[in-house]
């Protein structure tokens, strides 16, 4: 899901992300969706699958939850995009998630990230 007012550069990046088989949601949409999911989901005492992640994988998952692309995560962590892809693949496998969106939902569900107060922010595109 993309917003109508995104820049051409962001649109091209979005096409590349989707062509690579990844899911893409505007960060504001993701935050609202997950905030509602967390609010409505009954809390259980399940063990957290996040305990399976290495510190670096946990960091990558946090950055995914912020809405960053693989290229943006690579720049932030000063690693290659291929390294980020490897981390993302391992995160998905360890969490049993089918895609980035589901991994982010789990990150919210198990408290790794929390919805920001003050309402959703405007997407950068």
PDB file of C-alpha atoms in Angstrom, residues 16-101:
ATOM      1  CA  UNK A  16      12.227  -2.251  -6.810  1.00  0.00           C
ATOM      2  CA  UNK A  17      11.191  -3.527  -3.365  1.00  0.00           C
ATOM      3  CA  UNK A  18       8.026  -5.173  -4.681  1.00  0.00           C
ATOM      4  CA  UNK A  19       9.864  -6.603  -7.703  1.00  0.00           C
ATOM      5  CA  UNK A  20      12.298  -8.221  -5.245  1.00  0.00           C
ATOM      6  CA  UNK A  21       9.329 -10.027  -3.698  1.00  0.00           C
ATOM      7  CA  UNK A  22       9.063  -7.938  -0.540  1.00  0.00           C
ATOM      8  CA  UNK A  23       5.937  -6.369   0.920  1.00  0.00           C
ATOM      9  CA  UNK A  24       5.668  -2.598   1.082  1.00  0.00           C
ATOM     10  CA  UNK A  25       3.384  -0.519   3.266  1.00  0.00           C
ATOM     11  CA  UNK A  26       3.657   3.165   4.042  1.00  0.00           C
ATOM     12  CA  UNK A  27       4.996   3.521   7.611  1.00  0.00           C
ATOM     13  CA  UNK A  28       1.894   5.425   8.743  1.00  0.00           C
ATOM     14  CA  UNK A  29      -0.345   2.626   7.501  1.00  0.00           C
ATOM     15  CA  UNK A  30       1.850   0.004   9.153  1.00  0.00           C
ATOM     16  CA  UNK A  31       1.811   1.829  12.499  1.00  0.00           C
ATOM     17  CA  UNK A  32      -1.965   2.237  12.446  1.00  0.00           C
ATOM     18  CA  UNK A  33      -2.537  -1.372  11.433  1.00  0.00           C
ATOM     19  CA  UNK A  34      -0.222  -2.737  14.091  1.00  0.00           C
ATOM     20  CA  UNK A  35      -1.483  -0.368  16.764  1.00  0.00           C
ATOM     21  CA  UNK A  36      -4.998  -1.633  16.165  1.00  0.00           C
ATOM     22  CA  UNK A  37      -3.827  -5.249  16.066  1.00  0.00           C
ATOM     23  CA  UNK A  38      -1.982  -4.897  19.388  1.00  0.00           C
ATOM     24  CA  UNK A  39      -4.941  -3.118  20.970  1.00  0.00           C
ATOM     25  CA  UNK A  40      -7.432  -5.806  19.935  1.00  0.00           C
ATOM     26  CA  UNK A  41      -5.299  -8.912  20.352  1.00  0.00           C
ATOM     27  CA  UNK A  42      -5.730 -10.737  23.669  1.00  0.00           C
ATOM     28  CA  UNK A  43      -2.453 -10.877  25.560  1.00  0.00           C
ATOM     29  CA  UNK A  44      -1.193 -14.382  26.271  1.00  0.00           C
ATOM     30  CA  UNK A  45       1.770 -15.747  28.158  1.00  0.00           C
ATOM     31  CA  UNK A  46       3.377 -17.268  25.049  1.00  0.00           C
ATOM     32  CA  UNK A  47       7.168 -17.384  25.038  1.00  0.00           C
ATOM     33  CA  UNK A  48       8.626 -14.737  22.770  1.00  0.00           C
ATOM     34  CA  UNK A  49      10.112 -15.993  19.509  1.00  0.00           C
ATOM     35  CA  UNK A  50      12.212 -12.808  19.575  1.00  0.00           C
ATOM     36  CA  UNK A  51      14.506 -14.551  22.064  1.00  0.00           C
ATOM     37  CA  UNK A  52      15.784 -16.613  19.115  1.00  0.00           C
ATOM     38  CA  UNK A  53      17.186 -13.531  17.373  1.00  0.00           C
ATOM     39  CA  UNK A  54      20.781 -12.346  17.650  1.00  0.00           C
ATOM     40  CA  UNK A  55      21.330  -8.732  18.745  1.00  0.00           C
ATOM     41  CA  UNK A  56      22.005  -7.735  15.108  1.00  0.00           C
ATOM     42  CA  UNK A  57      18.861  -9.502  13.865  1.00  0.00           C
ATOM     43  CA  UNK A  58      16.884  -7.725  16.588  1.00  0.00           C
ATOM     44  CA  UNK A  59      18.326  -4.395  15.448  1.00  0.00           C
ATOM     45  CA  UNK A  60      17.422  -5.163  11.830  1.00  0.00           C
ATOM     46  CA  UNK A  61      13.864  -6.057  12.870  1.00  0.00           C
ATOM     47  CA  UNK A  62      13.544  -2.739  14.747  1.00  0.00           C
ATOM     48  CA  UNK A  63      14.678  -0.876  11.622  1.00  0.00           C
ATOM     49  CA  UNK A  64      12.224  -2.831   9.457  1.00  0.00           C
ATOM     50  CA  UNK A  65       9.502  -1.805  11.918  1.00  0.00           C
ATOM     51  CA  UNK A  66      10.535   1.835  11.391  1.00  0.00           C
ATOM     52  CA  UNK A  67       9.712   1.336   7.709  1.00  0.00           C
ATOM     53  CA  UNK A  68      13.287   1.324   6.390  1.00  0.00           C
ATOM     54  CA  UNK A  69      14.134  -0.512   3.156  1.00  0.00           C
ATOM     55  CA  UNK A  70      17.059  -2.930   2.926  1.00  0.00           C
ATOM     56  CA  UNK A  71      19.171  -0.205   1.311  1.00  0.00           C
ATOM     57  CA  UNK A  72      18.350   2.241   4.107  1.00  0.00           C
ATOM     58  CA  UNK A  73      19.113  -0.370   6.775  1.00  0.00           C
ATOM     59  CA  UNK A  74      22.426  -1.153   5.058  1.00  0.00           C
ATOM     60  CA  UNK A  75      23.368   2.531   5.102  1.00  0.00           C
ATOM     61  CA  UNK A  76      22.360   2.917   8.756  1.00  0.00           C
ATOM     62  CA  UNK A  77      24.339  -0.162   9.854  1.00  0.00           C
ATOM     63  CA  UNK A  78      27.216   0.429   7.402  1.00  0.00           C
ATOM     64  CA  UNK A  79      26.902  -3.043   5.906  1.00  0.00           C
ATOM     65  CA  UNK A  80      26.055  -4.242   2.401  1.00  0.00           C
ATOM     66  CA  UNK A  81      22.494  -4.685   1.162  1.00  0.00           C
ATOM     67  CA  UNK A  82      23.273  -8.395   0.744  1.00  0.00           C
ATOM     68  CA  UNK A  83      24.169  -8.627   4.436  1.00  0.00           C
ATOM     69  CA  UNK A  84      20.856  -6.991   5.313  1.00  0.00           C
ATOM     70  CA  UNK A  85      19.006  -9.456   3.053  1.00  0.00           C
ATOM     71  CA  UNK A  86      20.712 -12.304   4.924  1.00  0.00           C
ATOM     72  CA  UNK A  87      19.679 -10.841   8.288  1.00  0.00           C
ATOM     73  CA  UNK A  88      16.103 -10.313   7.080  1.00  0.00           C
ATOM     74  CA  UNK A  89      15.922 -13.904   5.798  1.00  0.00           C
ATOM     75  CA  UNK A  90      17.167 -15.222   9.133  1.00  0.00           C
ATOM     76  CA  UNK A  91      14.704 -13.053  11.060  1.00  0.00           C
ATOM     77  CA  UNK A  92      11.810 -14.335   8.933  1.00  0.00           C
ATOM     78  CA  UNK A  93      12.934 -17.954   9.335  1.00  0.00           C
ATOM     79  CA  UNK A  94      13.441 -17.725  13.096  1.00  0.00           C
ATOM     80  CA  UNK A  95      10.101 -16.009  13.636  1.00  0.00           C
ATOM     81  CA  UNK A  96       8.243 -18.264  11.205  1.00  0.00           C
ATOM     82  CA  UNK A  97       7.059 -15.128   9.403  1.00  0.00           C
ATOM     83  CA  UNK A  98       6.136 -15.210   5.706  1.00  0.00           C
ATOM     84  CA  UNK A  99       7.127 -11.612   5.043  1.00  0.00           C
ATOM     85  CA  UNK A 100       8.415  -8.385   6.558  1.00  0.00           C
ATOM     86  CA  UNK A 101       4.928  -7.197   7.493  1.00  0.00           C
TER      87      UNK A 101
END
